[in-house]
Coordinates of C-alpha atoms in Angstrom, one line a residue:
M232 CA -15.0 25.1 -13.6
A233 CA -15.9 22.8 -10.9
V234 CA -12.9 21.6 -10.1
N235 CA -12.4 19.2 -7.3
T236 CA -10.1 20.7 -5.6
N237 CA -11.4 22.2 -2.0
L238 CA -10.4 19.9 0.5
D239 CA -12.5 18.7 3.3
E240 CA -12.8 16.8 6.4
T241 CA -12.0 13.6 4.5
H242 CA -8.4 14.8 3.4
D243 CA -6.7 15.3 7.0
P244 CA -3.2 14.3 7.2
E245 CA -3.9 13.8 10.6
L246 CA -6.7 11.5 10.4
T247 CA -5.8 7.7 11.1
S248 CA -8.2 4.4 11.0
W249 CA -9.4 1.2 13.5
V250 CA -7.8 -0.5 10.3
E251 CA -3.9 -0.9 11.1
S252 CA -3.1 -2.1 7.7
A253 CA -4.1 1.8 6.1
N254 CA -1.9 3.5 8.7
K255 CA 1.1 2.0 7.0
T256 CA 4.0 4.4 5.5
G257 CA 3.3 3.6 2.2
C258 CA 0.1 2.3 2.0
D259 CA -1.8 2.9 -1.4
F260 CA -4.9 2.9 0.1
P261 CA -4.8 5.2 4.0
I262 CA -8.2 6.3 4.9
Q263 CA -7.9 9.8 2.7
N264 CA -7.6 7.5 -0.4
L265 CA -10.8 5.5 -0.4
P266 CA -11.6 3.9 -3.9
F267 CA -14.3 2.0 -5.3
G268 CA -14.2 -1.7 -6.9
I269 CA -16.5 -4.4 -7.9
F270 CA -15.6 -7.7 -5.6
R271 CA -16.8 -10.8 -4.3
R272 CA -15.8 -13.1 -2.0
R273 CA -13.8 -16.4 -2.7
V274 CA -15.5 -18.3 -0.4
G275 CA -19.2 -18.7 -0.6
L276 CA -19.0 -16.8 -4.3
D277 CA -21.8 -14.2 -3.5
S278 CA -23.0 -11.7 -6.5
P279 CA -20.1 -8.8 -7.4
H280 CA -20.9 -6.1 -5.4
A281 CA -18.8 -2.8 -4.3
G282 CA -16.3 -2.6 -1.7
I283 CA -13.8 0.4 -0.9
A284 CA -10.0 -0.3 -0.3
I285 CA -8.9 0.5 2.9
G286 CA -5.4 -0.8 3.9
D287 CA -4.9 -4.4 2.9
R288 CA -9.0 -4.6 3.7
I289 CA -12.0 -4.3 1.4
L290 CA -14.9 -2.2 3.2
D291 CA -18.5 -4.5 1.8
L292 CA -21.1 -1.9 1.2
A293 CA -23.5 -4.9 1.3
V294 CA -22.7 -6.1 4.9
C295 CA -22.7 -1.9 6.4
L296 CA -26.1 -1.7 4.5
R297 CA -27.0 -4.8 6.4
E298 CA -25.8 -3.6 9.7
G299 CA -27.5 -0.1 8.8
L300 CA -24.3 2.1 8.9
L301 CA -24.3 3.9 6.0
E302 CA -28.5 6.4 6.0
G303 CA -29.3 8.8 4.3
E304 CA -28.3 10.2 1.3
A305 CA -24.8 7.9 1.7
G306 CA -27.2 5.0 2.4
R307 CA -28.7 6.1 -0.6
S308 CA -25.9 6.1 -2.4
A309 CA -24.6 2.4 -0.9
H310 CA -27.8 0.7 -2.4
A311 CA -26.7 2.0 -6.2
C312 CA -24.0 0.4 -6.1
M313 CA -25.6 -2.9 -5.3
G314 CA -25.6 -4.4 -8.5
T315 CA -22.6 -6.1 -10.3
S316 CA -21.3 -3.2 -11.6
L317 CA -20.4 1.0 -10.2
N318 CA -22.7 2.5 -13.3
A319 CA -25.7 3.2 -11.6
F320 CA -23.6 4.6 -8.9
M321 CA -21.6 6.9 -11.2
E322 CA -24.5 8.0 -12.7
M323 CA -25.9 9.6 -9.7
G324 CA -23.2 12.2 -9.6
T325 CA -20.4 14.3 -7.7
A326 CA -22.6 15.0 -4.8
A327 CA -23.6 10.8 -3.6
R328 CA -19.7 9.9 -4.7
R329 CA -18.8 12.5 -1.8
A330 CA -21.8 11.8 0.8
L331 CA -20.9 8.0 0.6
R332 CA -16.9 9.0 0.9
L333 CA -17.5 11.5 4.1
E334 CA -20.0 8.4 5.6
V335 CA -17.4 5.9 4.9
S336 CA -14.3 7.8 6.3
R337 CA -16.3 8.5 9.6
L338 CA -17.0 5.0 10.1
L339 CA -13.2 3.7 9.2
R340 CA -11.6 6.6 12.0
T341 CA -9.7 5.3 14.6
D342 CA -12.5 7.0 16.4
S343 CA -15.4 5.2 15.6
V344 CA -17.7 3.5 17.7
V345 CA -18.3 0.5 15.2
D346 CA -18.0 -2.5 17.8
E347 CA -15.5 -5.2 17.6
G348 CA -17.8 -7.4 16.0
T349 CA -19.2 -4.9 13.5
R350 CA -16.1 -4.4 12.4
E351 CA -14.8 -7.8 11.7
R352 CA -18.4 -8.3 9.6
I353 CA -18.3 -5.3 7.5
L354 CA -14.4 -6.4 6.2
I355 CA -12.9 -9.0 4.2
P356 CA -9.0 -9.3 3.3
M357 CA -7.8 -8.2 -0.1
D358 CA -6.5 -11.7 -0.1
D359 CA -10.2 -13.9 0.1
A360 CA -11.3 -11.0 -2.6
E361 CA -11.9 -12.2 -6.7
M362 CA -12.3 -8.6 -8.5
F363 CA -13.7 -7.9 -11.4
L364 CA -13.8 -4.5 -13.4
P365 CA -15.6 -2.2 -11.9
A366 CA -18.3 -0.9 -14.7
V367 CA -19.8 -1.8 -17.8
I368 CA -17.7 -0.1 -20.1
R369 CA -20.2 0.6 -23.2
D370 CA -17.2 2.3 -24.6
Y371 CA -13.4 2.7 -24.8
T372 CA -11.5 5.7 -26.4
D373 CA -7.4 6.1 -26.1
F374 CA -6.0 9.6 -26.6
Y375 CA -2.2 10.5 -27.4
A376 CA -1.8 13.3 -24.8
S377 CA 1.9 13.2 -23.8
I378 CA 3.6 15.3 -26.5
H379 CA 7.1 13.8 -25.0
H380 CA 5.8 10.0 -26.0
A381 CA 4.2 11.9 -29.7
T382 CA 7.7 13.4 -30.2
N383 CA 9.5 10.2 -29.2
V384 CA 7.8 8.0 -31.6
G385 CA 7.3 10.9 -34.3
S386 CA 11.0 10.9 -34.1
M387 CA 11.6 7.1 -35.0
F388 CA 9.1 7.4 -38.2
R389 CA 9.6 11.0 -39.5
P390 CA 12.7 12.7 -37.7
D391 CA 12.3 15.5 -39.2
N392 CA 8.8 16.4 -38.4
P393 CA 8.2 14.3 -35.2
L394 CA 5.1 15.9 -34.3
L395 CA 2.1 16.4 -36.8
P396 CA 0.5 20.1 -37.4
N397 CA -2.3 18.8 -35.6
Y398 CA -1.3 17.8 -32.3
K399 CA -0.6 21.0 -30.3
W400 CA -4.3 21.9 -31.8
V401 CA -6.2 19.0 -31.2
P402 CA -6.5 16.1 -28.5
I403 CA -5.9 13.1 -30.6
G404 CA -7.7 9.5 -29.7
Y405 CA -8.6 6.8 -31.2
H406 CA -12.0 4.1 -30.2
G407 CA -11.1 1.3 -29.1
R408 CA -12.4 -2.4 -28.0
A409 CA -14.4 -1.9 -25.1
S410 CA -15.0 -5.5 -25.7
S411 CA -11.3 -6.7 -25.1
I412 CA -10.7 -4.8 -21.7
V413 CA -9.5 -6.9 -18.7
V414 CA -9.0 -7.1 -15.1
S415 CA -5.6 -6.7 -13.3
G416 CA -3.9 -10.4 -13.7
T417 CA -5.9 -12.1 -16.7
P418 CA -3.1 -13.2 -18.2
V419 CA -2.8 -11.6 -21.7
R420 CA -2.7 -13.8 -25.3
R421 CA 0.5 -12.8 -27.3
P422 CA -1.7 -11.5 -31.0
C423 CA -1.6 -13.0 -34.8
G424 CA -1.8 -10.4 -37.5
Q425 CA -0.7 -9.2 -40.7
I426 CA 3.2 -8.6 -40.4
L427 CA 5.5 -6.8 -43.3
A428 CA 9.2 -8.3 -42.5
P429 CA 11.7 -5.4 -42.9
E430 CA 12.7 -7.8 -46.2
S431 CA 9.7 -8.3 -47.3
D432 CA 7.2 -6.5 -50.5
V433 CA 4.0 -9.2 -48.9
P434 CA 3.2 -9.3 -45.9
A435 CA 2.4 -13.2 -43.6
R436 CA 0.3 -13.4 -41.1
G437 CA 1.9 -14.6 -37.7
P438 CA 2.9 -14.3 -34.3
S439 CA 3.7 -10.4 -32.8
R440 CA 7.1 -10.6 -32.5
L441 CA 6.9 -6.7 -31.3
L442 CA 4.6 -7.2 -28.5
D443 CA 5.0 -3.7 -25.8
Y444 CA 2.9 -2.2 -23.3
E445 CA 1.9 1.4 -22.7
G446 CA 2.2 2.7 -19.0
E447 CA -1.5 4.6 -19.4
V448 CA -4.1 6.3 -16.7
G449 CA -7.6 5.9 -17.1
F450 CA -10.6 8.2 -16.3
F451 CA -14.1 6.9 -16.3
V452 CA -17.2 9.3 -17.3
S453 CA -19.9 9.1 -14.3
H454 CA -22.6 11.1 -16.3
G455 CA -22.8 12.1 -19.8
N456 CA -24.8 13.6 -22.5
R457 CA -27.4 14.0 -24.5
L458 CA -26.9 12.6 -28.2
G459 CA -26.1 16.2 -30.0
E460 CA -24.9 18.3 -26.9
T461 CA -21.5 19.4 -25.7
I462 CA -20.3 19.6 -22.2
P463 CA -18.8 22.7 -21.6
I464 CA -15.1 22.7 -20.3
Q465 CA -16.4 24.5 -17.3
E466 CA -18.3 21.6 -16.3
A467 CA -16.2 19.0 -17.9
E468 CA -14.9 17.5 -14.4
D469 CA -18.5 17.0 -13.2
H470 CA -19.5 14.4 -16.1
L471 CA -15.9 12.0 -14.5
F472 CA -15.9 9.4 -11.8
G473 CA -12.6 8.7 -11.1
L474 CA -9.2 7.3 -12.4
C475 CA -7.4 4.1 -12.7
L476 CA -4.1 2.3 -14.4
V477 CA -4.6 1.3 -18.1
N478 CA -2.0 -1.1 -19.5
D479 CA -2.6 -0.9 -23.6
W480 CA -0.6 -3.5 -25.1
S481 CA 0.5 -2.9 -28.3
A482 CA 1.7 -4.9 -31.1
R483 CA 4.0 -2.6 -32.7
D484 CA 4.9 -5.0 -36.0
I485 CA 1.0 -5.4 -36.7
Q486 CA 0.5 -1.3 -35.5
K487 CA 3.3 -0.3 -38.3
W488 CA 1.6 -2.2 -41.1
E489 CA -1.7 -1.6 -41.0
Y490 CA -2.0 2.1 -38.9
Q491 CA -2.0 4.0 -42.3
P492 CA -4.5 5.3 -43.1
L493 CA -7.0 4.8 -40.4
G494 CA -5.1 4.2 -37.3
P495 CA -5.0 1.3 -34.7
F496 CA -7.3 -1.4 -35.0
L497 CA -5.7 -4.9 -34.5
A498 CA -2.4 -3.7 -32.8
K499 CA -4.5 -2.8 -30.0
S500 CA -7.7 -4.6 -29.4
F501 CA -6.3 -7.9 -28.7
A502 CA -6.6 -6.8 -25.1
T503 CA -6.5 -3.7 -22.6
S504 CA -5.8 -4.2 -18.7
L505 CA -7.6 -2.3 -16.2
S506 CA -6.2 -1.9 -11.8
P507 CA -9.6 -3.2 -10.1
W508 CA -9.5 0.2 -8.2
I509 CA -11.1 3.9 -9.5
V510 CA -9.8 6.7 -7.5
T511 CA -12.4 9.4 -6.7
L512 CA -11.6 13.1 -8.0
E513 CA -12.3 13.9 -4.1
A514 CA -9.3 11.7 -2.9
L515 CA -7.2 13.6 -6.2
A516 CA -7.9 16.8 -4.6
P517 CA -5.1 17.2 -2.6
F518 CA -2.7 16.6 -5.4
R519 CA -3.9 19.0 -8.0
V520 CA -2.0 21.2 -9.9
P521 CA -1.5 23.9 -12.9
S522 CA -1.8 22.4 -16.2
F523 CA 1.1 21.5 -18.7
K524 CA 3.0 24.8 -19.2
R525 CA 3.5 24.7 -23.1
A526 CA 6.4 26.1 -25.0
G527 CA 7.2 29.5 -26.4
G528 CA 5.3 29.6 -29.4
D529 CA 2.9 26.8 -29.1
P530 CA -0.4 28.0 -30.0
S531 CA -3.3 28.4 -27.2
P532 CA -6.2 26.1 -27.1
L533 CA -9.2 27.2 -28.8
A534 CA -11.8 28.6 -26.8
Y535 CA -13.7 25.4 -26.2
L536 CA -11.0 24.0 -24.5
D537 CA -9.4 26.8 -22.5
D538 CA -10.5 27.8 -18.6
G539 CA -8.8 29.3 -16.7
D540 CA -9.5 26.8 -13.7
D541 CA -8.3 24.0 -15.8
R542 CA -4.5 26.1 -15.9
E543 CA -4.8 26.5 -12.6
S544 CA -5.2 23.1 -11.5
G545 CA -6.4 20.9 -14.3
G546 CA -3.1 18.9 -13.7
I547 CA -2.6 15.8 -11.5
D548 CA 0.4 15.1 -9.9
L549 CA 0.4 11.5 -10.4
Q550 CA 3.7 9.2 -10.4
V551 CA 3.3 6.3 -13.4
E552 CA 5.4 3.2 -12.7
V553 CA 6.1 0.2 -14.7
Y554 CA 8.0 -3.3 -13.3
L555 CA 9.1 -6.1 -15.5
A556 CA 8.8 -9.6 -13.8
T557 CA 10.1 -12.0 -16.5
E558 CA 9.3 -15.8 -16.0
S559 CA 13.0 -16.5 -14.7
M560 CA 12.4 -13.7 -12.4
R561 CA 9.5 -14.7 -10.9
R562 CA 10.7 -18.5 -10.8
E563 CA 13.7 -17.6 -9.0
G564 CA 12.3 -15.1 -6.7
R565 CA 14.0 -12.2 -7.6
E566 CA 12.0 -8.6 -7.1
P567 CA 10.3 -7.0 -10.6
V568 CA 12.9 -4.1 -12.1
L569 CA 11.4 -1.1 -12.8
L570 CA 11.4 -0.1 -16.2
S571 CA 9.7 3.9 -16.1
R572 CA 8.3 5.9 -13.3
A573 CA 6.6 9.1 -15.6
P574 CA 4.5 11.8 -14.6
F575 CA 0.7 12.3 -15.5
K576 CA 1.3 16.1 -14.9
E577 CA 3.2 16.6 -17.9
M578 CA 0.4 15.4 -20.6
Y579 CA 0.1 18.0 -23.3
W580 CA -4.0 17.9 -22.2
T581 CA -5.6 17.9 -19.7
I582 CA -8.6 15.4 -18.4
A583 CA -11.3 17.8 -18.7
Q584 CA -9.7 19.1 -22.0
M585 CA -9.9 15.4 -23.5
L586 CA -13.5 14.9 -22.2
T587 CA -14.8 18.1 -23.1
H588 CA -13.5 17.5 -27.0
H589 CA -14.6 14.1 -27.4
A590 CA -18.3 15.5 -27.0
G591 CA -17.3 18.4 -28.4
N592 CA -19.1 17.0 -32.2
G593 CA -22.1 16.0 -30.0
C594 CA -21.0 12.7 -29.2
N595 CA -22.9 11.2 -26.2
L596 CA -20.9 10.0 -23.2
Q597 CA -22.4 7.2 -20.9
S598 CA -21.9 6.4 -17.6
G599 CA -19.2 3.7 -17.0
D600 CA -17.4 5.2 -20.6
L601 CA -13.8 4.4 -20.4
L602 CA -11.1 7.1 -21.3
A603 CA -7.2 6.7 -21.7
S604 CA -4.6 9.3 -21.6
G605 CA -2.7 7.6 -24.0
T606 CA 1.1 6.3 -23.1
V607 CA 2.3 8.5 -19.8
S608 CA 6.0 9.5 -20.5
G609 CA 7.8 12.4 -19.4
P610 CA 11.2 14.3 -20.5
E611 CA 13.6 12.1 -19.4
R612 CA 14.8 8.8 -20.8
G613 CA 13.8 7.3 -17.2
S614 CA 10.3 8.8 -17.8
R615 CA 9.4 6.9 -21.1
G616 CA 6.3 4.5 -21.0
S617 CA 6.5 2.0 -23.3
L618 CA 9.2 -0.6 -24.2
L619 CA 9.2 1.0 -28.2
E620 CA 10.7 4.4 -26.5
L621 CA 12.9 2.9 -24.0
T622 CA 14.5 0.5 -26.5
W623 CA 14.3 2.8 -29.3
R624 CA 12.0 1.0 -31.2
G625 CA 14.0 -1.8 -30.4
S626 CA 18.0 -0.5 -30.9
E627 CA 19.3 -0.3 -27.6
P628 CA 18.3 -3.2 -25.0
L629 CA 17.3 -3.2 -22.0
K630 CA 19.7 -5.0 -19.6
L631 CA 17.8 -6.8 -16.5
S632 CA 19.0 -8.6 -13.6
G633 CA 20.0 -12.5 -14.2
G634 CA 21.8 -11.2 -17.7
E635 CA 18.6 -10.7 -19.2
T636 CA 17.8 -8.4 -21.7
R637 CA 15.0 -6.9 -23.7
T638 CA 13.8 -5.2 -26.3
F639 CA 10.1 -6.0 -26.7
L640 CA 8.0 -8.6 -24.3
Q641 CA 8.8 -12.1 -24.4
D642 CA 6.4 -15.1 -23.6
G643 CA 6.1 -15.5 -19.5
D644 CA 6.7 -11.7 -18.8
E645 CA 4.8 -10.0 -16.3
V646 CA 4.3 -6.2 -16.4
I647 CA 3.1 -4.7 -13.9
M648 CA 1.9 -0.4 -13.5
R649 CA 1.8 0.8 -10.3
G650 CA 0.5 4.5 -9.4
F651 CA 1.2 7.2 -6.7
C652 CA 0.5 10.6 -5.6
A653 CA 2.3 12.7 -3.1
A654 CA 2.5 16.0 -2.0
Q655 CA 3.5 18.4 1.0
N656 CA 0.4 18.3 3.8
A657 CA -1.1 15.2 2.6
V658 CA -1.8 11.8 2.8
R659 CA 0.0 9.6 -0.4
I660 CA -2.3 8.1 -2.0
G661 CA -2.1 4.7 -4.3
F662 CA -3.7 3.2 -7.1
G663 CA -2.3 -0.1 -6.0
E664 CA -1.2 -2.6 -9.7
C665 CA -2.2 -3.3 -12.7
R666 CA -0.9 -6.7 -13.9
G667 CA -0.8 -9.4 -17.0
I668 CA 1.1 -12.0 -17.9
V669 CA 2.1 -12.6 -21.5
Q670 CA 0.6 -16.1 -22.8
P671 CA 2.2 -17.9 -26.5
A672 CA 0.2 -16.7 -29.5
F673 CA -2.2 -20.2 -30.7
A674 CA -1.1 -21.7 -33.0

């Protein structure tokens, strides 16, 4: 299986950059990371185009090309980034991505021969940039790959039978709404929908009272497959570009009424927030771990979902954190409170298994398609990736600083997701942030 576990010079933990902020301990974007995103400068309002995060700066690939700093295969890859999305670059595949990563790494290293004037021209402070969705997302699929999340939710509604019979056999997912995916920082409007109150036999339409978040990991398709063809699991990761953070906002009261028999609809389609930087599979190579160890008695995956290399290194040691900042916390200058920290390596299904299953019926995936993991939850209470789980369906309110409590989200609440990977003999890398403030429902 073509898993990106082979380390190269770009992963050297001794590497430092002439961008001083990239060398600070705990920085999300050291030179070992180099994630891709789409931005434009706030001054001048140039067209959106690709950049690479380094420290608290963005490397402007368009300026690098004008300065003649990227040539050959790396130059061809950078030219593919000059549109308003990364789709064309994604479709070029793994070799093109690695070539550009290598040349950018050499360009940004402390021993680079790039002069001071050029360095100033090719960088832009992140605070001076407007970020956009990194790709034109043609389709969006959300999975349900955490057995801990599935068991928790199932226990609330089916205490005698938390997991349905198919869960350990098949990666469960649903087709989400691509048009309502928004970049981090976009306000999220509280949705309205049909709700059946506990004391009523007749539903009524109104604003959701049980608004929730779901901390997830997204992964982008680099190049797809033709309609009617499948993607063998041994080739699955060759069809993936990289990972980001996803907040799958959820209206639990709308969801409870509508999800039977066909699953999520209006409870999910009103908004999905995305972090703007895509961390490539290459950057994640030092953090690959074995896939989730199934409990004794669990069935082995069917042959099309089983691969020795995926068992050995299909997992990713990524921590997903969720913070909450209420309106009063922001007004009074208090720090956001950490609600949970969940391990992505605990997912029951790997990213390769999810992609292979998605294409297993001949479904044609396309460059820029977004797949999401479903809520990332771990076995401990502090690793539950949604308020539904943390407050156990609202029965155990969270106590926040300043005397506030929460069962579900209130207007003015800001949800902040962060993610990072850390391992011995590797430099910690991060994913940036995925933010969204809840706005009141339309009257």
